[in-house]
Coordinates of C-alpha atoms in Angstrom, one line a residue:
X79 CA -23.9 -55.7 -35.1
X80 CA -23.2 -52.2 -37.1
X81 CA -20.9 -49.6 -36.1
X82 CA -22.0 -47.2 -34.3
X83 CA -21.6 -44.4 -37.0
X84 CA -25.0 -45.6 -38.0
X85 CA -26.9 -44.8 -35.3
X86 CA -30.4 -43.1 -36.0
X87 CA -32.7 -41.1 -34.3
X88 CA -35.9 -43.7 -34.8
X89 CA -35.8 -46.2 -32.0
X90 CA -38.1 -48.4 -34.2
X91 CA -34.6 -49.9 -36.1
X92 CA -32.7 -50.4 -33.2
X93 CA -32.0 -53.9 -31.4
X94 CA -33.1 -54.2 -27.9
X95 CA -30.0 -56.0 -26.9
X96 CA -27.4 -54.5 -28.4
X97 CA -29.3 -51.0 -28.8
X98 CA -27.6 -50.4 -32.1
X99 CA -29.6 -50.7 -35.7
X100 CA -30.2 -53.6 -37.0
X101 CA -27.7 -55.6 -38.4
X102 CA -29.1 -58.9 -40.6
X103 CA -32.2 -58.3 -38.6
X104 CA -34.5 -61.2 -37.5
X105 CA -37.8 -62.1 -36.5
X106 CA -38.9 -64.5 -33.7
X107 CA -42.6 -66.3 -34.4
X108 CA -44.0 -63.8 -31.3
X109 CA -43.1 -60.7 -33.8
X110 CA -39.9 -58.9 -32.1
X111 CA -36.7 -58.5 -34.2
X112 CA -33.4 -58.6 -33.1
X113 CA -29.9 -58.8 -35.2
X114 CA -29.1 -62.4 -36.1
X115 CA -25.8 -62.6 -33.9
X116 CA -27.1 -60.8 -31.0
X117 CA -30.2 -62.8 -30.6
X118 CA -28.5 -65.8 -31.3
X119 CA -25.7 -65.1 -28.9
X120 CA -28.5 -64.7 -26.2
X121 CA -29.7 -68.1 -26.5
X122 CA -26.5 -69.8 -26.8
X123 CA -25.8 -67.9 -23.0
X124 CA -29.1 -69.2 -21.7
X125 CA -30.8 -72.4 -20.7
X126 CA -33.9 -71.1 -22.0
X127 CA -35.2 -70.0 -25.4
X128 CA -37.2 -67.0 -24.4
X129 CA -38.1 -63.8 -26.7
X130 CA -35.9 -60.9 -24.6
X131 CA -38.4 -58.3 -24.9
X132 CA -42.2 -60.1 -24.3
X133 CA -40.3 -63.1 -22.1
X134 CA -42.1 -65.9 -24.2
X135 CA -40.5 -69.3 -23.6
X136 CA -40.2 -71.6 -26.8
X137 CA -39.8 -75.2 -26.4
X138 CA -37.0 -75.8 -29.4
X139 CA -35.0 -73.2 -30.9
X140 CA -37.1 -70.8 -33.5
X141 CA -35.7 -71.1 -36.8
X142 CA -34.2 -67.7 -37.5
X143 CA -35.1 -65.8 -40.9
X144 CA -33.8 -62.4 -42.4
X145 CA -36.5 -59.8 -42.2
X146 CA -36.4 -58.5 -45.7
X147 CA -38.5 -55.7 -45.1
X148 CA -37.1 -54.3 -42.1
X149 CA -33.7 -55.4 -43.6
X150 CA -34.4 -52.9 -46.8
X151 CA -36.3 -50.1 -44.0
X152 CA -33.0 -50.5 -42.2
X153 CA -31.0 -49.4 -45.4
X154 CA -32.5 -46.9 -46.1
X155 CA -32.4 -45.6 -42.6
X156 CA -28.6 -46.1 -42.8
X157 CA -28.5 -43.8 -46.2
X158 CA -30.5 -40.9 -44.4
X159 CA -28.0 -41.1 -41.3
X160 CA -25.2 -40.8 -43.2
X161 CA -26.3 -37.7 -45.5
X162 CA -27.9 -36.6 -42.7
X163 CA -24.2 -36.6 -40.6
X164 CA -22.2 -35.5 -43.6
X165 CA -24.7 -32.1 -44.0
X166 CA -24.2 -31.8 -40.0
X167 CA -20.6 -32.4 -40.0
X168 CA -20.2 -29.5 -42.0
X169 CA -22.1 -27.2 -39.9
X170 CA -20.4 -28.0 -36.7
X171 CA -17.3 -27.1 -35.6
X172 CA -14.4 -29.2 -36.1
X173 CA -12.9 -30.1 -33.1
X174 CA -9.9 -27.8 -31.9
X175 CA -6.0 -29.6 -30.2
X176 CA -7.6 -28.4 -26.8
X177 CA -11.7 -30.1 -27.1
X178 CA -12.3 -33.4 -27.3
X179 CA -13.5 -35.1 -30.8
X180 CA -16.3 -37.4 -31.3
X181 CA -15.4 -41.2 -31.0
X182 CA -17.8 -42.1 -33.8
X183 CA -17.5 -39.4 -36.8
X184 CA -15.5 -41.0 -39.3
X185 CA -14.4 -38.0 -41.8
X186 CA -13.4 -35.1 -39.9
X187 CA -13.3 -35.5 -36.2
X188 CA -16.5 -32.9 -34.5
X189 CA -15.9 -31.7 -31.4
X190 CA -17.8 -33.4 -28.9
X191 CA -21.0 -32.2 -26.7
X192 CA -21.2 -35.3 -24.5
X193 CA -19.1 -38.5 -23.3
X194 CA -21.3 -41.3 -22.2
X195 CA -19.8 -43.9 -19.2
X196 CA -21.5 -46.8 -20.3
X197 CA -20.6 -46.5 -24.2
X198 CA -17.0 -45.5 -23.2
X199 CA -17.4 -42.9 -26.0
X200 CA -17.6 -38.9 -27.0
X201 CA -20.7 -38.3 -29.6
X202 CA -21.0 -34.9 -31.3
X203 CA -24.3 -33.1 -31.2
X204 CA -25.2 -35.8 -34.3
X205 CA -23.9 -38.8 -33.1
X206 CA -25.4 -37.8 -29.8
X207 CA -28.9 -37.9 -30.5
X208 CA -30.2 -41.6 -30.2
X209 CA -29.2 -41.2 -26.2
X210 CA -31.3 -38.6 -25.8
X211 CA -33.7 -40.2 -28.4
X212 CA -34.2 -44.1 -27.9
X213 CA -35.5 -45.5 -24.8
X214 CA -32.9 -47.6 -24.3
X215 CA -30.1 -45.2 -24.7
X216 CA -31.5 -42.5 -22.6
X217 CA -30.6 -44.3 -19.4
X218 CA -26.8 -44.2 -20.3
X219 CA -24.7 -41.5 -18.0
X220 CA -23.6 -38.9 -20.1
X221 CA -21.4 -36.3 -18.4
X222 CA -19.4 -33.2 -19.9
X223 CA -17.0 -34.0 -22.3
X224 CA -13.6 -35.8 -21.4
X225 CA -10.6 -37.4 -22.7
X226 CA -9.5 -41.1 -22.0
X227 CA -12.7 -42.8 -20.9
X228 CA -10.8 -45.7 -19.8
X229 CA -9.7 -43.7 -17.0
X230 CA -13.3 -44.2 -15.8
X231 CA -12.8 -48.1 -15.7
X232 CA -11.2 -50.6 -12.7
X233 CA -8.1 -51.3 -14.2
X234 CA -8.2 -54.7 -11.7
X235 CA -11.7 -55.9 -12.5
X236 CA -12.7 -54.2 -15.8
X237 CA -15.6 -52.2 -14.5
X238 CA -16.9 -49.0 -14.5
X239 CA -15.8 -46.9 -11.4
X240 CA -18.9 -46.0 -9.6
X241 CA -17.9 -45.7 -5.3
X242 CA -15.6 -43.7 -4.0
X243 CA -13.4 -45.1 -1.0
X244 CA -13.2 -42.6 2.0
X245 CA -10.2 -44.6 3.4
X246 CA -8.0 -44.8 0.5
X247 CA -9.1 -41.6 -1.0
X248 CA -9.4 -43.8 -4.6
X249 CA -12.6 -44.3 -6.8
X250 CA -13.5 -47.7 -7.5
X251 CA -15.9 -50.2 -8.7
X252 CA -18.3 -52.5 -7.3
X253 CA -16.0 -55.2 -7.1
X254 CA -13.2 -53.5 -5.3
X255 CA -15.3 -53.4 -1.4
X256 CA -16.0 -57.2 -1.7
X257 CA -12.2 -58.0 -3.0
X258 CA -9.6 -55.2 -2.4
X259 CA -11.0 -52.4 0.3
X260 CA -13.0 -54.4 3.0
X261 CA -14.1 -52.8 5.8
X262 CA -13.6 -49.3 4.2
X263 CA -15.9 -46.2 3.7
X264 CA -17.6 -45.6 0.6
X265 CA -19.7 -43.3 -0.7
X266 CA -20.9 -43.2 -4.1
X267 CA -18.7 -41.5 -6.5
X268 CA -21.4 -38.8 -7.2
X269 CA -22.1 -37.5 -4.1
X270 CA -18.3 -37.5 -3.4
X271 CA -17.8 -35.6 -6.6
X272 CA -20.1 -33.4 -5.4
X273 CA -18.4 -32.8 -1.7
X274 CA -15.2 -32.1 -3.4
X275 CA -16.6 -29.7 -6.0
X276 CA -18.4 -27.7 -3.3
X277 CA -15.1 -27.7 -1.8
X278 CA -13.1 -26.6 -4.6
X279 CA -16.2 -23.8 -5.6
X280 CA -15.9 -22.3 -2.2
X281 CA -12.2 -22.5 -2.3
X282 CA -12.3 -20.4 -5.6
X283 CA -14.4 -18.4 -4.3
X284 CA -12.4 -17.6 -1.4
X285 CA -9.0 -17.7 -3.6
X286 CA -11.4 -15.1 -5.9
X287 CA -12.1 -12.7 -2.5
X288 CA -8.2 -12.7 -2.3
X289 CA -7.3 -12.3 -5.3
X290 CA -9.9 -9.4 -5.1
X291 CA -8.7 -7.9 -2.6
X292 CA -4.9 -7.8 -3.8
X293 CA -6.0 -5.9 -6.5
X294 CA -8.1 -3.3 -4.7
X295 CA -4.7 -3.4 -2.2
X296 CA -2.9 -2.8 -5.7
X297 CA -5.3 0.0 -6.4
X298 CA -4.8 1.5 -3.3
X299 CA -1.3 1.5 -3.2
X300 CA -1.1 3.2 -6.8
X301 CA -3.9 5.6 -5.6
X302 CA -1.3 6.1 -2.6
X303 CA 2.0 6.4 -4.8
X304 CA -0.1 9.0 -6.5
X305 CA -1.3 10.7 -4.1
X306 CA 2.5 10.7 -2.6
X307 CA 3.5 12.3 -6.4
X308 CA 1.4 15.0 -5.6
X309 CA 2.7 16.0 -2.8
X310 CA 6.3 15.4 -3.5
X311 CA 5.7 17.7 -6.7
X312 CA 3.7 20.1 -4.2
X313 CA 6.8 19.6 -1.8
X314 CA 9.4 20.0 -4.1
X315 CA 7.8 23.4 -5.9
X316 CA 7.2 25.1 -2.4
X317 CA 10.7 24.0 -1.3
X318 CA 12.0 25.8 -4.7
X319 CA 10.0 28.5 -3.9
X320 CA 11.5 29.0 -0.4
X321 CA 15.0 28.2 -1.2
X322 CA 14.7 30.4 -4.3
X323 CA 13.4 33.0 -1.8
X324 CA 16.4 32.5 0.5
X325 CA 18.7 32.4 -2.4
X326 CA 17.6 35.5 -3.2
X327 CA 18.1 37.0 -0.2
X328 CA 21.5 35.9 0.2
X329 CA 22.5 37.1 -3.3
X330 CA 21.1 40.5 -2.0
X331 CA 22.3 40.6 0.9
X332 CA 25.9 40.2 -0.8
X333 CA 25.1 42.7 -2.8
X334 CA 24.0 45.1 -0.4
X335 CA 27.4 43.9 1.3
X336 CA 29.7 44.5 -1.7
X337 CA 27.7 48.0 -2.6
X338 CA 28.2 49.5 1.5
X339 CA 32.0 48.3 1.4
X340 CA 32.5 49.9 -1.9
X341 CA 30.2 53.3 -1.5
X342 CA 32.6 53.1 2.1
X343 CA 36.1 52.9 0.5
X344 CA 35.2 55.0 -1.9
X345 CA 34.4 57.6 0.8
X346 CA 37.7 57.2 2.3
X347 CA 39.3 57.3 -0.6
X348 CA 37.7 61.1 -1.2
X349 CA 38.3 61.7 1.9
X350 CA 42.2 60.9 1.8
X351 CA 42.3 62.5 -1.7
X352 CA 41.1 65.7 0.2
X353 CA 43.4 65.2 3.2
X354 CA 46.6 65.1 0.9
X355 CA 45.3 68.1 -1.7
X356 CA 45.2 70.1 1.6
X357 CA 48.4 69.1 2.6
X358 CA 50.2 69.8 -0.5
X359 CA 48.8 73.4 -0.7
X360 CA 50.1 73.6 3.2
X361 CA 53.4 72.0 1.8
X362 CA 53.5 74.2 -1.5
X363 CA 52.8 77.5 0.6
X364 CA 55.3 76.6 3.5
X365 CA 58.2 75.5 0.8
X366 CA 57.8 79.7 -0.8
X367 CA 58.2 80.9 3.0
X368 CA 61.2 78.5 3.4
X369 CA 62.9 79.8 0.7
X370 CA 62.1 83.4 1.0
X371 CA 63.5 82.3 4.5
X372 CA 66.3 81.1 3.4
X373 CA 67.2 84.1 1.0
X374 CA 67.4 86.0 4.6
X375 CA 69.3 83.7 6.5
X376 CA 72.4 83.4 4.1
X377 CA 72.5 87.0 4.1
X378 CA 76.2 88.4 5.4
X379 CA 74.7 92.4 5.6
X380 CA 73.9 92.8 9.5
X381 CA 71.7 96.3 8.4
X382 CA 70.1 95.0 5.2
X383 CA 69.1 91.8 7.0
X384 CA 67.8 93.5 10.1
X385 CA 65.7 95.9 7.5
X386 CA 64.4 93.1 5.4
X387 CA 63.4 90.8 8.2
X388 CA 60.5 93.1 8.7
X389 CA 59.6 93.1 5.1
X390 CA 59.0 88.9 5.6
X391 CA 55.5 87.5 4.9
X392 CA 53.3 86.5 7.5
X393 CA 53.5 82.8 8.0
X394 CA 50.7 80.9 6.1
X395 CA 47.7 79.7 8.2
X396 CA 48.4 75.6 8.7
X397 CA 46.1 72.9 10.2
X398 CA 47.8 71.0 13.3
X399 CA 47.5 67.4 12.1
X400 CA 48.9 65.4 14.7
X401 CA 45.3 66.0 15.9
X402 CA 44.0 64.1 12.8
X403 CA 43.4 60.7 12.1
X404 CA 43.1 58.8 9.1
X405 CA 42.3 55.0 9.8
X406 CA 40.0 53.9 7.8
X407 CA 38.0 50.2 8.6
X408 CA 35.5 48.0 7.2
X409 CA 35.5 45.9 10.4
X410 CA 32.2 45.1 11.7
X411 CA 30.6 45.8 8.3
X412 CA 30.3 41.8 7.6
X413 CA 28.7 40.7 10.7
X414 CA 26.6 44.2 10.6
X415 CA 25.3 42.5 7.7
X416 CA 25.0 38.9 8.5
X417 CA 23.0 39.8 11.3
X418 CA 20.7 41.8 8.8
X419 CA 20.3 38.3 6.6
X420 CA 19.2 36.0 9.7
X421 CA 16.9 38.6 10.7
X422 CA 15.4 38.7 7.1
X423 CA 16.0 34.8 6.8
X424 CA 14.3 34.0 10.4
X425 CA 11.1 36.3 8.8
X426 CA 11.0 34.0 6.2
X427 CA 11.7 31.2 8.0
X428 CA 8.8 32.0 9.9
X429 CA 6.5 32.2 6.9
X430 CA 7.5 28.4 5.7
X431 CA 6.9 27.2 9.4
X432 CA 3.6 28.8 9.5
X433 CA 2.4 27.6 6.0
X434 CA 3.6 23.9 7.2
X435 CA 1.7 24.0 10.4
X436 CA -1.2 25.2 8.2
X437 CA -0.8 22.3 6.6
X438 CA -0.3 19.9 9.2
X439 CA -3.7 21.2 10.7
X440 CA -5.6 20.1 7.9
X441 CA -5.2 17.0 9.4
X442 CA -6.5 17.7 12.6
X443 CA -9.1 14.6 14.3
X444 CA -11.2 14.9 17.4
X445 CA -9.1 13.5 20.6
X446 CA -10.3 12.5 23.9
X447 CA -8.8 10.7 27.0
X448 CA -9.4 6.9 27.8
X449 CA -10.5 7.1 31.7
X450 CA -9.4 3.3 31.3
X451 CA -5.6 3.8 30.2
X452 CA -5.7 7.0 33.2
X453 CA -3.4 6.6 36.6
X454 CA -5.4 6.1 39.1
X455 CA -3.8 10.0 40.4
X456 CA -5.3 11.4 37.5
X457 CA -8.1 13.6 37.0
X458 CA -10.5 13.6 33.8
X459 CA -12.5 15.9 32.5
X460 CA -15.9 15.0 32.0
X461 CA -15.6 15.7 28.5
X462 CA -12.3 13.6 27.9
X463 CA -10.7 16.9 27.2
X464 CA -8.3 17.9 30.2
X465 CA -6.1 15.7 32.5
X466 CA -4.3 17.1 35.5
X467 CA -2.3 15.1 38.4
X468 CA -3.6 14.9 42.0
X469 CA -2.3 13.8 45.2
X470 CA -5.7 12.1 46.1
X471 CA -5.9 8.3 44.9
X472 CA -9.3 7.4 42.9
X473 CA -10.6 4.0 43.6
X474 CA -11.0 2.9 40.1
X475 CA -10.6 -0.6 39.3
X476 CA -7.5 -1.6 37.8
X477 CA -7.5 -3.6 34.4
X478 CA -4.6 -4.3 32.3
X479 CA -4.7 -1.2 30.2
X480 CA -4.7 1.2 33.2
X481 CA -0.8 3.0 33.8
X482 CA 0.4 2.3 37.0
X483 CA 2.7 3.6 38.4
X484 CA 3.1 5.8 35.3
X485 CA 1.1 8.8 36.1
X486 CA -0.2 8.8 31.8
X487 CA -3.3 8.6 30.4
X488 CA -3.9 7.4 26.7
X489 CA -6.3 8.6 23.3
X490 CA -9.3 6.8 22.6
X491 CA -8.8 7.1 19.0
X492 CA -6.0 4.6 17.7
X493 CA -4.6 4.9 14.0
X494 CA -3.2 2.4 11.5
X495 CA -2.8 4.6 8.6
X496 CA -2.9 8.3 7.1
X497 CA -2.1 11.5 9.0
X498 CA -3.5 13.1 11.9
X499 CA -2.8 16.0 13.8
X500 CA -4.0 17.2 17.4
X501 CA -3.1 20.3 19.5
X502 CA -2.3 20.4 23.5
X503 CA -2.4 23.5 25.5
X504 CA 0.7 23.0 27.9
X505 CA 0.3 27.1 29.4
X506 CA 1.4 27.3 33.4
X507 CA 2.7 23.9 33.5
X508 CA 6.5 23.0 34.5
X509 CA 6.3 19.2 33.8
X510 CA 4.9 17.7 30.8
X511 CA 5.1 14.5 28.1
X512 CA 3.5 14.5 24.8
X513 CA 3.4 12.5 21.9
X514 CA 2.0 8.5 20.6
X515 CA 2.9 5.2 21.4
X516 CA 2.3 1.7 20.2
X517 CA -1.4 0.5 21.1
X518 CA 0.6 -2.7 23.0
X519 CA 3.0 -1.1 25.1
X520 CA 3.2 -2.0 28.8
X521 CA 1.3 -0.1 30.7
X522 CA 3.1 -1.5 34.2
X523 CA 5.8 -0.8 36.1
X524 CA 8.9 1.9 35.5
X525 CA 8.6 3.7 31.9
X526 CA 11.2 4.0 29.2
X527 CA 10.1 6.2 26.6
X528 CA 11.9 5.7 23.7
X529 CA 11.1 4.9 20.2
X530 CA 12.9 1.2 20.3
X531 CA 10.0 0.8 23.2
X532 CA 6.9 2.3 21.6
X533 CA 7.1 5.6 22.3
X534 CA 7.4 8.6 20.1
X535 CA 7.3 12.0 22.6
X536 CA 8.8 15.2 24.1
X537 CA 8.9 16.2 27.4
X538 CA 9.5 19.7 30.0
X539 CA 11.4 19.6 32.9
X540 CA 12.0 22.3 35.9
X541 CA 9.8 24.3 34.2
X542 CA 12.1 25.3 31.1
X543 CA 14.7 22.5 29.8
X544 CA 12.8 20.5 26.8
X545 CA 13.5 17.3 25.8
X546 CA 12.8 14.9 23.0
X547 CA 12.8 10.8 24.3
X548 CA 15.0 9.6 21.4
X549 CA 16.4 6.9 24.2
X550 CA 18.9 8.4 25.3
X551 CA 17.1 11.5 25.7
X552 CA 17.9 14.6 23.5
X553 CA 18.1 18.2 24.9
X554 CA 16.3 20.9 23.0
X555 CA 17.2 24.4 22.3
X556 CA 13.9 26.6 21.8
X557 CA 13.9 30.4 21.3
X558 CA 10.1 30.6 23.4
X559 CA 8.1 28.5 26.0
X560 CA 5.9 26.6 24.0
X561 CA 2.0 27.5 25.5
X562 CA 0.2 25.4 22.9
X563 CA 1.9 22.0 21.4
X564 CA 0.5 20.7 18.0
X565 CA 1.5 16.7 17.4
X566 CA 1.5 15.5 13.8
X567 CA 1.9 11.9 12.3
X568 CA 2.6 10.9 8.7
X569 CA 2.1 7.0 9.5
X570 CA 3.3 5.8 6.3
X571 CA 6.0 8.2 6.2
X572 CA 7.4 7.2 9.4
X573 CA 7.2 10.5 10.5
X574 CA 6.4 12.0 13.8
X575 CA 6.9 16.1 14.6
X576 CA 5.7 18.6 16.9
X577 CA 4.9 22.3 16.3
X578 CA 5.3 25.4 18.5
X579 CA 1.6 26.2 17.7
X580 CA 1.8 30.1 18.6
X581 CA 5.5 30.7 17.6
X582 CA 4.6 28.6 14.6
X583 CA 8.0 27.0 14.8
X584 CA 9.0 23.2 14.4
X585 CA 9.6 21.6 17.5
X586 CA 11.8 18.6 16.9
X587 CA 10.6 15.2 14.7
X588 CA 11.0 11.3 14.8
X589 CA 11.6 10.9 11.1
X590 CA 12.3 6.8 9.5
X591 CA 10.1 5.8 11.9
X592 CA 8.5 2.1 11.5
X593 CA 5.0 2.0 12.7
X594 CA 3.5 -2.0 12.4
X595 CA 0.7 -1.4 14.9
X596 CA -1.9 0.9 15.6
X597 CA -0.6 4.1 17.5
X598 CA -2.4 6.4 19.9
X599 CA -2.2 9.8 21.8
X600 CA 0.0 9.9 24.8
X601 CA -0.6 12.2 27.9
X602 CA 1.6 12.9 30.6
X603 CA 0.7 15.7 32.7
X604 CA 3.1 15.4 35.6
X605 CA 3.2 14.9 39.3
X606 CA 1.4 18.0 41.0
X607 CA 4.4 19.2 42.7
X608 CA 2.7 21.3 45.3
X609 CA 0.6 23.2 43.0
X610 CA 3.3 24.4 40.9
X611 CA 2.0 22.0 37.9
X612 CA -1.5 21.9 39.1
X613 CA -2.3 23.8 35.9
X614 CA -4.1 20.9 33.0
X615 CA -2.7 19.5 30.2
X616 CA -5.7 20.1 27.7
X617 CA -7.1 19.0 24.0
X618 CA -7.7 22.1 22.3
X619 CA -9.3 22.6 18.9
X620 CA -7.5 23.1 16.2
X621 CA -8.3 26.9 14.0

């Protein structure tokens, strides 16, 4: 039989038992051709002579002869294929370290298109045509290209691996159910190749969703970090600005300090300088009295001295300056001063709080109550917008999101991300809780608000001490009753603060917070107290 390097493209020269071209070719006396030692080989495995492709039976063995014509067809044939595979081999592509070569080129190695599981062999696009050419050849399993073809063969009975055992999770061949795996479950290898590659598709497709989504994550987080550089830049230029501002007016303030105490000493000073020129006219006139005095009162002539005396000048005019008073003081300029800077600094104070609650606002959403969160004691506005304690119990059903004994009702709206901002009028009232809380807090039983349970609010008590539930609770100093409370949130910050909305003045804020759950309003109006907190805590819009 001839290599298989030879192989051509007409099925005409090819031996129907080996299905290679003709090697020595014979004919038989019914007129088929075969190569001698394949033909020959057939009959010495048979009890019969018999032609292998019409099934004639001969009585005694044919006497074989070469085929000289199909013999010389059959060299030239061989001539063709091999010009024919040289001009190919230089138009396809060698094969590459990573792609598997052809089995059957013998100058440089092509890189192969198919592997076939019956030839054990990988045929470039040349070597490859006969199986999709001869008739013979075409029913040969040809699959995508692979490396060590003797994978695909029993290593225990030398056959092709064709059933795949369910138990063992192992491909095998025919042999193996009768011998080695009775009693398991097989399936053929095929359809088990297909199983697992649906499996494997639609696990990449799901690893590609994840993968996809990571990088929009990624995306978003940069988008966020971007978004945060922007407004720590914003931050940091309007905090310049103010503290630049305040700067400024401390370093005037000093100033105007330093200018008063030095316009002020040097008005004492002008004022001492004209206090002791005064004087030492006084002191020059009274020391020409004293002596003209004196000339008179060493005199020893009792006439002459008597006669004189009346000659003596008038004494000079003098001030009486025990009633004067030179103390001069700076005292009190300082704090005169100081108080003058916190005024201006509290204006401008002002100014910052107001552009940060205009801010804030920007973030404003649309709040309304949850009648299913609300204490049975409380009362809801039809429109989810007001919520006031009454000593009358409703008959609502109870469910596990309703407070009780808690007299609080909760948001509808819950939030996992961003900001958000929403305003509360708290006027008339003398009790009051405000603020947000985890979505799974326990809505049952006795209440600690604190941040370590869920709960991020302020509250009023007796009508005028504020506090903020920072467990233990912290107790606020305000300069006004607030009448309108704004609540702002900064999830991702960690940052929750409330606003004096009129006063435009900050509150107090949770800052480093650590929110892993959604969070939502929290309304406490407080117990009714005889109509002295009758008045409604209410959602008001925001300007």
């Amino acid at each position: 039989m001839s290599a298989a390097s030879c192989l051509l493209s007409d099925d005409r020269f090819l031996c129907s038992i080996c299905l290679d071209v003709f090697t020595d070719p014979v004919s038989t006396s019914c007129g088929h051709n075969f190569c001698k030692t394949c033909i020959t080989e057939h009959w010495n495995n048979n009890d019969q002579y018999l032609c292998p492709m019409c099934k004639e039976v001969f009585t005694t063995r044919p006497q074989l002869r070469v085929n000289t014509f199909i013999s010389e067809m059959v060299s030239q044939f061989r001539q063709s294929a091999q010009q024919k595979a040289s001009s190919s081999s230089s138009e396809q592509q060698v094969s590459k370290p990573a792609e598997v070569p052809c089995d059957v080129c013998t100058g440089p190695k092509l890189k192969a298109l198919k592997s076939c599981l019956v030839c054990l062999a990988s045929y470039c696009e040349t070597h490859l045509e006969p199986h999709l050419t001869a008739s013979g050849l075409k029913r040969h399993q040809l699959i995508d290209p692979v490396e060590n073809l003797e994978e695909w063969m029993c290593p225990k009975h030398d056959k092709l691996l064709e059933l795949f055992c369910k138990t063992d999770q192992t491909c095998v061949c025919v042999l193996c159910p009768v011998l080695d795996h009775k009693m398991h479950e097989f399936v053929p290898l095929k359809e088990e190749y297909e199983e697992k590659k649906a499996e494997l598709e639609k696990t990449e497709a799901e690893i590609g969703q994840m993968i996809k989504r990571r990088r929009l994550k990624i995306q978003e987080i940069n988008d966020s970090v971007k978004l945060s550089k922007a407004d720590a830049d914003r931050e940091i230029a309007e905090g310049v600005q103010v503290f630049t501002s305040l700067k400024e007016s401390v370093e005037r303030s000093q100033a105007e300090l330093i200018k008063t105490i030095e316009e002020n000493q040097k008005k004492t000073e002008k004022q001492a300088e004209d206090f002791i020129k005064e004087l030492e006219q006084e002191i020059s006139e009274l020391t020409k009295r004293r002596t003209e005095v004196e000339k008179f009162s060493h005199s020893e002539d009792h006439v002459h001295l008597l006669q004189s005396v009346q000659s003596l000048s008038p004494a000079p005019p003098t001030k009486d300056w025990t009633e004067v008073i030179f103390r001069p003081s700076h005292e009190g300029t300082v704090m005169r001063a100081v108080a003058q800077l916190e005024e201006t600094l509290s204006n401008e104070m002002k100014e910052v709080f107001e552009a940060e609650l205009k801010r804030v606002q920007q973030y404003a959403v649309d709040v309304t109550l949850d009648p299913d969160t609300a204490n049975t004691q409380l009362i809801l506005s039809d429109d989810g917008k007001q919520v006031n304690h009454s000593d009358i119990w409703s008959f609502a059903a109870d469910n596990p999101k309703r407070f009780s004994p808690c007299v609080c009702v909760l948001g509808k709206q819950s939030f996992s991300s961003g900001r958000f901002y929403f305003e509360v009028q708290v006027e008339g009232k003398t009790k009051w809780t405000l603020g947000v809380a985890r979505e799974s807090i326990d809505r049952k039983g006795q209440i600690t608000r604190s941040p370590q349970n869920g709960y991020w609010t302020i509250h009023l008590r007796n009508g005028y001490e504020y506090f903020s539930a920072a467990g233990p609770d912290v107790r606020l100093s305000l300069k006004s009753r607030p009448q309108k409370v704004g609540v702002f949130v900064d999830y991702e910050e960690g940052l929750v603060s409330f606003h004096d909305v009129d006063a435009a003045a900050l509150i107090f804020s949770f800052t480093g917070c650590c929110f892993t759950e959604k969070l939502v309003p929290f309304f406490g109006p407080g117990l009714n107290d005889g109509g002295k907190n009758s008045a409604p805590l209410i959602i008001s819009p925001v300007s």
